[in-house]
CSV table of N, CA and C in Angstrom, one decimal:
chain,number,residue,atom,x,y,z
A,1,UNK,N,-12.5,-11.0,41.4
A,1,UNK,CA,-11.3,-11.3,42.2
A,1,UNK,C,-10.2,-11.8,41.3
A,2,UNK,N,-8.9,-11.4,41.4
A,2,UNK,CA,-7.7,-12.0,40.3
A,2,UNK,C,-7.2,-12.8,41.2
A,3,UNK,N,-6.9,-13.8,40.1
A,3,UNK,CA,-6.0,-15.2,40.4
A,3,UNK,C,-5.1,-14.9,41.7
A,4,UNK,N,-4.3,-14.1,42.0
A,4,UNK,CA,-3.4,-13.6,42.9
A,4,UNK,C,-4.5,-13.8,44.1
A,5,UNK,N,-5.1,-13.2,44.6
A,5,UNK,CA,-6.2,-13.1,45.4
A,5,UNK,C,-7.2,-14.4,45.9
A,6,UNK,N,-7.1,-15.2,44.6
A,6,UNK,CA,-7.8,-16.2,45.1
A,6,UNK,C,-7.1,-17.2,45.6
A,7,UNK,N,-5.9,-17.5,44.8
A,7,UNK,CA,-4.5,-18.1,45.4
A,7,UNK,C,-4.2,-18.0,47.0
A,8,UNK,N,-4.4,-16.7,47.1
A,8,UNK,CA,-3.9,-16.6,48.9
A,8,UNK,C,-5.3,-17.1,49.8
A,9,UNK,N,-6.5,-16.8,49.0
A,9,UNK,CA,-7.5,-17.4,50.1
A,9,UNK,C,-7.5,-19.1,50.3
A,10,UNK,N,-6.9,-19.6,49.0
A,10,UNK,CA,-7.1,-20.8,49.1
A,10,UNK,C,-6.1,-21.5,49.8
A,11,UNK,N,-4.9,-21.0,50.0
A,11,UNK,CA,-3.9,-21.0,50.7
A,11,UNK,C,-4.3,-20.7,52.5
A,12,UNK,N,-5.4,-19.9,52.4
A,12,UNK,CA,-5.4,-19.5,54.2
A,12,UNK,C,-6.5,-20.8,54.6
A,13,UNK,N,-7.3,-21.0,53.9
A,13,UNK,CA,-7.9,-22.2,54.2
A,13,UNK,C,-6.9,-23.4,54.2
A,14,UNK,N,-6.3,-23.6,53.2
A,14,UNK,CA,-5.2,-24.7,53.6
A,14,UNK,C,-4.5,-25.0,55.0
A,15,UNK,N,-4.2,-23.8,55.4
A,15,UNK,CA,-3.5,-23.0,56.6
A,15,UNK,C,-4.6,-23.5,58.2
A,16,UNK,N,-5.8,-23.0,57.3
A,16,UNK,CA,-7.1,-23.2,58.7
A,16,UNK,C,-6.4,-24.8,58.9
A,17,UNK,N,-7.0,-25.5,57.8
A,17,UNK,CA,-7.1,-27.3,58.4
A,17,UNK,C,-5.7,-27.6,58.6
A,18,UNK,N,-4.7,-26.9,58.7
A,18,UNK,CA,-3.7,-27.5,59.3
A,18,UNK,C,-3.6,-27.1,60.7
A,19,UNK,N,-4.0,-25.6,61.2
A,19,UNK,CA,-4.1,-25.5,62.4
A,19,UNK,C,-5.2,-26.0,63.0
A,20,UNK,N,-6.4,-26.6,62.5
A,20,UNK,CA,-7.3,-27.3,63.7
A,20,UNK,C,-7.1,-28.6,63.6
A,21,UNK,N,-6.3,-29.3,62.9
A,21,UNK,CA,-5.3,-30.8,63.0
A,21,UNK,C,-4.3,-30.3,63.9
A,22,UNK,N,-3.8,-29.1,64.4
A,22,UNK,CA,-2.6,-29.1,65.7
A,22,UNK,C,-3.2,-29.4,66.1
A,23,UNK,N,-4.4,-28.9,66.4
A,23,UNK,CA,-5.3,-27.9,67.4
A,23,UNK,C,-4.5,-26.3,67.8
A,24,UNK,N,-4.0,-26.0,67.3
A,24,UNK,CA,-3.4,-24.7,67.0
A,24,UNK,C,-4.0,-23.7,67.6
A,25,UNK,N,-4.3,-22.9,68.8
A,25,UNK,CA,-4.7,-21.9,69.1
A,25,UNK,C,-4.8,-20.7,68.4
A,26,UNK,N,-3.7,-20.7,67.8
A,26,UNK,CA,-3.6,-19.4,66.7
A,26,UNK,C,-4.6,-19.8,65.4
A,27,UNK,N,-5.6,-20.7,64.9
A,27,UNK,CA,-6.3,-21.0,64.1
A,27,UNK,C,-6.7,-19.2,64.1
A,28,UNK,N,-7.4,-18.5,65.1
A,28,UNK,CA,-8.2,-17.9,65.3
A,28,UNK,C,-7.4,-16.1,64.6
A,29,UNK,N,-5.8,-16.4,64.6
A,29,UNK,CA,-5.0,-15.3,64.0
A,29,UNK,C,-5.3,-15.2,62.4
A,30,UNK,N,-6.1,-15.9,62.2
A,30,UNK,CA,-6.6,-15.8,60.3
A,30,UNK,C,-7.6,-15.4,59.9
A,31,UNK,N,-8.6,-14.9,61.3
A,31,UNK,CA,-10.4,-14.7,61.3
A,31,UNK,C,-10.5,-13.2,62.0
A,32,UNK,N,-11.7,-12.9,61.4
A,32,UNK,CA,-11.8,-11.6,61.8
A,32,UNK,C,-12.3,-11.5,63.7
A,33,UNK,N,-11.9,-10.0,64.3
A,33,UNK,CA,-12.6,-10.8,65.7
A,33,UNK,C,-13.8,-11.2,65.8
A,34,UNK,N,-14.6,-10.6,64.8
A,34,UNK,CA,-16.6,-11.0,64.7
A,34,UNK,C,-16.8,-12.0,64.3
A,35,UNK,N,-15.5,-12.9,64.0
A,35,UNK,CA,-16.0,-14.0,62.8
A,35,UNK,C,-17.7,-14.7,63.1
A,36,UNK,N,-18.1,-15.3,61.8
A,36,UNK,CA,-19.4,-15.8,62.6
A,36,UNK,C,-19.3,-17.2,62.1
A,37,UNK,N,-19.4,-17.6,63.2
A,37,UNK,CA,-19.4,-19.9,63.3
A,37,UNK,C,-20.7,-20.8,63.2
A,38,UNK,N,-20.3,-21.5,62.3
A,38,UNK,CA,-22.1,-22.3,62.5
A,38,UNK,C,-21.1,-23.9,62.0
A,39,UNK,N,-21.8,-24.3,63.0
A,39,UNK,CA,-21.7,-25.9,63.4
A,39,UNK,C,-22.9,-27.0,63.6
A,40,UNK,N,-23.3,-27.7,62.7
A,40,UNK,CA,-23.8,-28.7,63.2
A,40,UNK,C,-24.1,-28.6,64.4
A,41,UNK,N,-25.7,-28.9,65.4
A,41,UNK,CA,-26.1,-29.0,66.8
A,41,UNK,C,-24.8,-27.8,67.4
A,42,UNK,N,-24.3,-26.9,67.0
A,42,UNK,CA,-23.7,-26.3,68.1
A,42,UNK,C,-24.3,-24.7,68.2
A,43,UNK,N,-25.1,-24.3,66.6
A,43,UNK,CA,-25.6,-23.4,66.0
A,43,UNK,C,-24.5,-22.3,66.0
A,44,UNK,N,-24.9,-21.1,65.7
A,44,UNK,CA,-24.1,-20.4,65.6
A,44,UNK,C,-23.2,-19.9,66.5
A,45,UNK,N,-22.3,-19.6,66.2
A,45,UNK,CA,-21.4,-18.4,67.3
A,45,UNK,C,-20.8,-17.3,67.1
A,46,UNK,N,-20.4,-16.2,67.5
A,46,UNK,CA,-20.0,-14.9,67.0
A,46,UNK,C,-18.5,-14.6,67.6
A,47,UNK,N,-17.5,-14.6,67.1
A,47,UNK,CA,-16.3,-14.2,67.7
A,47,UNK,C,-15.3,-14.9,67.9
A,48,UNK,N,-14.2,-14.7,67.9
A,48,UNK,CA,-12.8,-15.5,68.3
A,48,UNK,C,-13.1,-17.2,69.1
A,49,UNK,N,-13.5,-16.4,70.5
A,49,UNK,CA,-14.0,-17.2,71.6
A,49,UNK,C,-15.0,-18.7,70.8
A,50,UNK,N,-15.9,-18.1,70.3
A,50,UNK,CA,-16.5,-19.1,70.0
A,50,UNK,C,-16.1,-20.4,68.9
A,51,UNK,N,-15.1,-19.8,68.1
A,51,UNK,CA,-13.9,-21.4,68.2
A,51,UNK,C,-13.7,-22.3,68.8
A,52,UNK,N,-12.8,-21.1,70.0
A,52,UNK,CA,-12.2,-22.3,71.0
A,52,UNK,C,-13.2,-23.0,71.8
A,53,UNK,N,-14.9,-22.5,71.8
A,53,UNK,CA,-15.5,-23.4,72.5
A,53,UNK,C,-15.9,-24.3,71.6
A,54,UNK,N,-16.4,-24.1,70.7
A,54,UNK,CA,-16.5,-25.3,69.1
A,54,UNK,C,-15.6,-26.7,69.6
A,55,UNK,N,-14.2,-26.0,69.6
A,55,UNK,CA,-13.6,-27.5,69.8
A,55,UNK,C,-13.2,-27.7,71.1
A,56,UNK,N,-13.5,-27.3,72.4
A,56,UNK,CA,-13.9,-27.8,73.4
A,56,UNK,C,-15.2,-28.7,73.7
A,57,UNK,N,-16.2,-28.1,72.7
A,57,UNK,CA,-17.4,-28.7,72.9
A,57,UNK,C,-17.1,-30.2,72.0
A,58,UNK,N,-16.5,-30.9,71.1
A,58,UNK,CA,-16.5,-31.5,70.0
A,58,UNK,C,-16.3,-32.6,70.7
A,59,UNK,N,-14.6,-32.1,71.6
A,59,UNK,CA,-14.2,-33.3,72.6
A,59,UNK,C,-13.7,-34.7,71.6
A,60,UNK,N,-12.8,-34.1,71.4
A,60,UNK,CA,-12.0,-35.0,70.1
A,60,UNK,C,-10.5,-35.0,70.6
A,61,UNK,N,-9.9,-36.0,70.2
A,61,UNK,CA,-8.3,-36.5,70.6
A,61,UNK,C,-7.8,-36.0,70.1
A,62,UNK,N,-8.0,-36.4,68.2
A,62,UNK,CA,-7.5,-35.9,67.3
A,62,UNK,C,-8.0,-35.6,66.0
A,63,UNK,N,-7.7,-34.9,65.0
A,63,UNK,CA,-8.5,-34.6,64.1
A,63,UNK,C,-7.5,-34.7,63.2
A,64,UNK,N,-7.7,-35.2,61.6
A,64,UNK,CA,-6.8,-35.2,60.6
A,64,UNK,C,-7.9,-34.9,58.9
A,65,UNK,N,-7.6,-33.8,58.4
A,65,UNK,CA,-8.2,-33.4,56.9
A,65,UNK,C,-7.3,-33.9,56.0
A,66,UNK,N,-7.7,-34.7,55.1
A,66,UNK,CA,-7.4,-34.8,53.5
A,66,UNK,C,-6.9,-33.9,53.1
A,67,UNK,N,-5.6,-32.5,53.8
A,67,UNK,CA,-5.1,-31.7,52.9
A,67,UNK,C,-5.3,-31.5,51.4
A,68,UNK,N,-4.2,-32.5,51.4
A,68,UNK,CA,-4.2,-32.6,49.5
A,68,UNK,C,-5.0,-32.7,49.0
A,69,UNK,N,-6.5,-33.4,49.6
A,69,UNK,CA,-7.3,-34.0,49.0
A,69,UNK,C,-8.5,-33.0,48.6
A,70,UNK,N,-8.1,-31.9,49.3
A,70,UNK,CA,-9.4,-30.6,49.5
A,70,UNK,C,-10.1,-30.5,48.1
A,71,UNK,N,-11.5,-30.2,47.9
A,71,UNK,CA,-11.3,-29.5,46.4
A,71,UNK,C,-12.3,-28.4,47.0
A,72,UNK,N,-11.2,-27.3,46.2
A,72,UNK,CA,-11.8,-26.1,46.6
A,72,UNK,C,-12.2,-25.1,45.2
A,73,UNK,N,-13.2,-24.4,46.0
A,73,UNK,CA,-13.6,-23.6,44.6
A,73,UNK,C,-14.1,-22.1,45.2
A,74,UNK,N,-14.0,-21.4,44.3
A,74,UNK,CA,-14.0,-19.7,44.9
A,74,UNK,C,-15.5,-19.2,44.2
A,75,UNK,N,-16.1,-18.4,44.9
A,75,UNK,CA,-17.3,-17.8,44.4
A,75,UNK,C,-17.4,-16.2,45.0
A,76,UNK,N,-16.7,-15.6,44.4
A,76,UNK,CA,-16.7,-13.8,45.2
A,76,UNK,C,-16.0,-14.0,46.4
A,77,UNK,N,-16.6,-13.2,47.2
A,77,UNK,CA,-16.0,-13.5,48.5
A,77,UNK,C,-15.6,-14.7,49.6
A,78,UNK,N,-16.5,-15.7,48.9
A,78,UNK,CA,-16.6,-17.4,49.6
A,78,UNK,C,-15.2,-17.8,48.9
A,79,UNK,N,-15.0,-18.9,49.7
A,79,UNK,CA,-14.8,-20.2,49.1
A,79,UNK,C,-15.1,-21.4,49.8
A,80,UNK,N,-15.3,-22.5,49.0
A,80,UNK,CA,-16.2,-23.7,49.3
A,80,UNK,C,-14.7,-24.8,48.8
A,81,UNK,N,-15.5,-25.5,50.6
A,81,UNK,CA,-14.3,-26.6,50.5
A,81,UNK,C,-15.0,-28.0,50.6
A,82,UNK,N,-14.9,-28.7,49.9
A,82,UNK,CA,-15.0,-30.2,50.1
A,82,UNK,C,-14.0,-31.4,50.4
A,83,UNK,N,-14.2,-31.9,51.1
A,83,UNK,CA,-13.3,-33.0,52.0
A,83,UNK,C,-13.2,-34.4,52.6
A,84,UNK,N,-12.2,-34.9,53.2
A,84,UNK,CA,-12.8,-35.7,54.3
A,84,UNK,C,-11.6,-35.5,55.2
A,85,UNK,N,-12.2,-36.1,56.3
A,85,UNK,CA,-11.4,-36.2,57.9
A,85,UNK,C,-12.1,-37.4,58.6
A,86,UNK,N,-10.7,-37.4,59.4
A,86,UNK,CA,-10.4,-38.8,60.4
A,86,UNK,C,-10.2,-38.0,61.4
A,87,UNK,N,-10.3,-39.3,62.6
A,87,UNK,CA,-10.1,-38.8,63.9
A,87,UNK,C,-10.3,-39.8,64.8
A,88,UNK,N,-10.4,-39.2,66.4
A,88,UNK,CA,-9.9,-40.0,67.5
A,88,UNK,C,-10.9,-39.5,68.3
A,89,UNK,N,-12.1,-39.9,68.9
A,89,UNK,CA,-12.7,-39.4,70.0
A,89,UNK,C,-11.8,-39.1,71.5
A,90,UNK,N,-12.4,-38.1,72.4
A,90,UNK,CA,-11.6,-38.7,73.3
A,90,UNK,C,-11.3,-40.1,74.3
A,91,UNK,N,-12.9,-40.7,73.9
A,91,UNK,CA,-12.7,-42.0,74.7
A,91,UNK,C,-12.4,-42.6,74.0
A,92,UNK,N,-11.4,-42.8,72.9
A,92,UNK,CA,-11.1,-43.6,72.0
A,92,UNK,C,-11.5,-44.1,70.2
A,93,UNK,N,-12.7,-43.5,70.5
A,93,UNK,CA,-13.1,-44.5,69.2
A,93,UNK,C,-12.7,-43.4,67.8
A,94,UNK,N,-12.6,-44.6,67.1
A,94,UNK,CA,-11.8,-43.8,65.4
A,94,UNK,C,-13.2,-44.0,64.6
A,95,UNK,N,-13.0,-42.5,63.6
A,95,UNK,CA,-13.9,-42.8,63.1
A,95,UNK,C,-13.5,-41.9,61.6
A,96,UNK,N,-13.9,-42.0,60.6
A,96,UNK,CA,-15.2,-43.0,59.9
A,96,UNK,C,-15.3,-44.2,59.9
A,97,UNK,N,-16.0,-44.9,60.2
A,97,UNK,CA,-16.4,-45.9,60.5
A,97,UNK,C,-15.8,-46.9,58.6
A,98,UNK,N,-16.3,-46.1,57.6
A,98,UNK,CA,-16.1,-46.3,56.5
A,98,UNK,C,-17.1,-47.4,55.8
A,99,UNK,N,-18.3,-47.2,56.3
A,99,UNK,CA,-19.4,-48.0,56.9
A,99,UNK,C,-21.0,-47.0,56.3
A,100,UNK,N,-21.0,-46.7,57.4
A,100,UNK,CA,-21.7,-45.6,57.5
A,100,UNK,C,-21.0,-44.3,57.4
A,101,UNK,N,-20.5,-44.0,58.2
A,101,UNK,CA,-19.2,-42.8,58.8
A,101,UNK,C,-18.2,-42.5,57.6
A,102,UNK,N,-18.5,-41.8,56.6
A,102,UNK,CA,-17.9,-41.7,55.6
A,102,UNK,C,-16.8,-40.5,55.9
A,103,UNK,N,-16.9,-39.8,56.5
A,103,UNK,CA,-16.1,-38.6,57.3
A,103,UNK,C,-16.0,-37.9,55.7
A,104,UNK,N,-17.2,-37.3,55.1
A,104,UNK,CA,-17.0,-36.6,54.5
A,104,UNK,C,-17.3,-34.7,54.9
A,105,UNK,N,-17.5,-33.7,54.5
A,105,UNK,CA,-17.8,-32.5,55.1
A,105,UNK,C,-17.6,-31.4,53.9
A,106,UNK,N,-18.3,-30.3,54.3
A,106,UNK,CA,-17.9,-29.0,53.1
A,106,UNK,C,-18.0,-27.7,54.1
A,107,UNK,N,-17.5,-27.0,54.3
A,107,UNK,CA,-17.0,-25.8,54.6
A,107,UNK,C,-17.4,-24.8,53.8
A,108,UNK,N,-17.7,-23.6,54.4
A,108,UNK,CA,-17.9,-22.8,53.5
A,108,UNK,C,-17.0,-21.6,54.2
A,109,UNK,N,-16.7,-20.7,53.4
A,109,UNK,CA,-15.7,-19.9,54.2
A,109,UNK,C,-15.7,-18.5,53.8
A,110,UNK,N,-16.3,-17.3,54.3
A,110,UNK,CA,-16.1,-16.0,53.7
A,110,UNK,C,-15.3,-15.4,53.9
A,111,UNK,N,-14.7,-14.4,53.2
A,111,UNK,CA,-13.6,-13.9,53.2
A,111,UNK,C,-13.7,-12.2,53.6
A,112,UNK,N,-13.2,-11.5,54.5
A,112,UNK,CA,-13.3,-10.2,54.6
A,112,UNK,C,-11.5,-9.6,53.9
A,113,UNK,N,-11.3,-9.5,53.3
A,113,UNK,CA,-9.9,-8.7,52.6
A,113,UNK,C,-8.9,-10.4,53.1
A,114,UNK,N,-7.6,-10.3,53.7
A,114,UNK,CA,-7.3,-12.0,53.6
A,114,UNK,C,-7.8,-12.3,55.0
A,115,UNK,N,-8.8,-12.1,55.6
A,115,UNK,CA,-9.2,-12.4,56.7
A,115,UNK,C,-10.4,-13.5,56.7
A,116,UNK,N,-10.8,-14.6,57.5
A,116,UNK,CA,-12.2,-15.0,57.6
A,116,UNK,C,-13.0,-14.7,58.2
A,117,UNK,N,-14.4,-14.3,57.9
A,117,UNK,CA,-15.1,-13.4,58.8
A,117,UNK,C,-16.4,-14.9,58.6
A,118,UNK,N,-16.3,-15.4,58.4
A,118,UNK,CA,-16.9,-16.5,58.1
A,118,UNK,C,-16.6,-17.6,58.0
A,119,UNK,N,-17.4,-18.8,59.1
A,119,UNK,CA,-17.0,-20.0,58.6
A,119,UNK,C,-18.5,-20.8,59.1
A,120,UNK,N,-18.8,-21.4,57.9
A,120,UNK,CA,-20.0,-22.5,58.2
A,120,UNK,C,-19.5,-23.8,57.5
A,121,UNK,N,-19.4,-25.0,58.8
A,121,UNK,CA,-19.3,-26.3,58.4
A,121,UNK,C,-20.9,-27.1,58.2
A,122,UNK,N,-20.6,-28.3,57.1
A,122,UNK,CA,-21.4,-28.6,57.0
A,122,UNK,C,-21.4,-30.4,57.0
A,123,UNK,N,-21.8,-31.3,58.0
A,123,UNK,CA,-20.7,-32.4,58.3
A,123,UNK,C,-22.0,-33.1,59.5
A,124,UNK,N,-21.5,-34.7,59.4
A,124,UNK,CA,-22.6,-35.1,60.6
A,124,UNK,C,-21.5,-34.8,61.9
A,125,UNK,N,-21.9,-34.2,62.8
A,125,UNK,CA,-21.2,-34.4,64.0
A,125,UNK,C,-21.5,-35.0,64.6
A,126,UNK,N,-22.4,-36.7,64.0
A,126,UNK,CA,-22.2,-38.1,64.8
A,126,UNK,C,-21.1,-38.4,63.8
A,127,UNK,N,-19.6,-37.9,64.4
A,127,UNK,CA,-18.8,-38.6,63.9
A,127,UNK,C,-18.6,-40.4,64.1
A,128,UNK,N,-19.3,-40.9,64.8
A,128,UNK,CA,-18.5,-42.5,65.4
A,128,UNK,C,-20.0,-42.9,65.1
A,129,UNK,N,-21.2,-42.3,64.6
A,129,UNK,CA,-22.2,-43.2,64.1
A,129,UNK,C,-22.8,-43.6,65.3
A,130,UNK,N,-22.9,-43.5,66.0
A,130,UNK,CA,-23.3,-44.1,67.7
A,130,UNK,C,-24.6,-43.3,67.9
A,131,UNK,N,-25.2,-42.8,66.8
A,131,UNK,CA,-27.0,-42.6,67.2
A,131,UNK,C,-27.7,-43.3,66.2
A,132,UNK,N,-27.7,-44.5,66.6
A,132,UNK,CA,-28.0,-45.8,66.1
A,132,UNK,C,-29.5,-45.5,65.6
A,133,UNK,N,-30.2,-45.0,66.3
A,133,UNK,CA,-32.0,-44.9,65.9
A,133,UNK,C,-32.1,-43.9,64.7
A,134,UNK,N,-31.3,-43.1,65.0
A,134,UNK,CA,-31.3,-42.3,63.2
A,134,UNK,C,-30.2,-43.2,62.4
A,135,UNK,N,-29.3,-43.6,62.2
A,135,UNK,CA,-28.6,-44.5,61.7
A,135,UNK,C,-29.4,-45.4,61.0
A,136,UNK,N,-29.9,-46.4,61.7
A,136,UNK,CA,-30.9,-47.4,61.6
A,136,UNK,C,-32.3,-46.8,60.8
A,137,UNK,N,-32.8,-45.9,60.8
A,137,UNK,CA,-33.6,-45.4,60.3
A,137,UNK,C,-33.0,-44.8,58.8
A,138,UNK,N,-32.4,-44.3,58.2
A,138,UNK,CA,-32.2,-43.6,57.0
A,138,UNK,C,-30.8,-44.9,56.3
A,139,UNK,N,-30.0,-45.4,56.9
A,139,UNK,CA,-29.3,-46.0,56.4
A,139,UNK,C,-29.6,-47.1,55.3
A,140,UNK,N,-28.9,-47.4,54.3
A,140,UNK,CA,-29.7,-48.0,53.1
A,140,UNK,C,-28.7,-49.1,52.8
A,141,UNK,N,-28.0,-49.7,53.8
A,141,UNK,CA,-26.9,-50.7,53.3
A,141,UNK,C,-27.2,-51.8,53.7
C-alpha cells in the first residue's frame, strides 16, 4: 500500500471516532453495507444496522477519544488503533475511574478500497468498574 493510501485510511479512522463522539448517524457512511462488528459481550454483528444497535445497546450519554492521542499503525489492509476514551453513562457516572478504569482500548479496522468492512474493538465494557467480584478478584492495587 503507498503512503497516499495509508494517509486516507488513517484519516477515515480519525473521522470514525469523531463521528461516534457526535454520535453521528452517518458513522455508518464510511463502512461497507456487510461491515462485520465485534464488541466486547455484544459478539459479533454483520451490517450497517448492527452499529446503531452497538451503541443503543452500550447506553452511554457521552463518549469522548484521545483524537490526537490515537497511535495508529497500518498492516495491509488493517489498521490498528490504540487509545483512550472518557465518558458519561446514562445514569450519570464518569468514567475512567483512573483507578482501575484506565479507559484504555485498541480497535482494529479493515479496510475494503477507502471503505470499512471491518471493525473489531478491543476494550473492557465495564466501563465504570461496577463488577466489583471480577474487579476485586484480578485487581493488583
Amino acid at each position: 500500500m503507498n503512503d497516499e493510501a495509508s494517509a486516507q485510511r488513517h484519516e477515515t479512522v480519525r473521522e470514525y471516532f469523531r463521528r461516534v463522539d457526535r454520535g453521528d448517524p452517518s458513522l455508518v457512511d464510511i463502512c461497507t453495507d456487510d461491515v462485520e462488528l465485534h464488541f466486547p459481550k455484544f459478539g459479533f454483528g454483520h451490517g450497517k444496522a448492527a452499529i446503531a444497535e452497538l451503541a443503543r445497546r452500550l447506553d452511554l450519554e457521552h463518549i469522548e477519544h484521545d483524537i490526537e492521542g490515537l497511535d495508529i499503525m497500518t498492516s495491509g489492509d488493517r489498521v490498528i488503533v490504540e487509545g483512550r476514551e472518557r465518558g458519561t453513562t446514562r445514569d450519570g457516572q464518569a468514567w475512567p475511574d483512573g483507578r482501575i478504569s484506565q479507559g484504555l482500548f485498541c480497535n482494529v479496522f479493515t479496510f475494503r478500497g477507502r471503505l470499512i468492512s471491518k471493525i473489531h474493538v478491543y476494550t473492557d465494557p465495564d466501563f465504570t468498574s461496577s463488577h466489583q467480584e471480577k474487579v476485586q478478584q484480578l485487581h493488583r492495587g
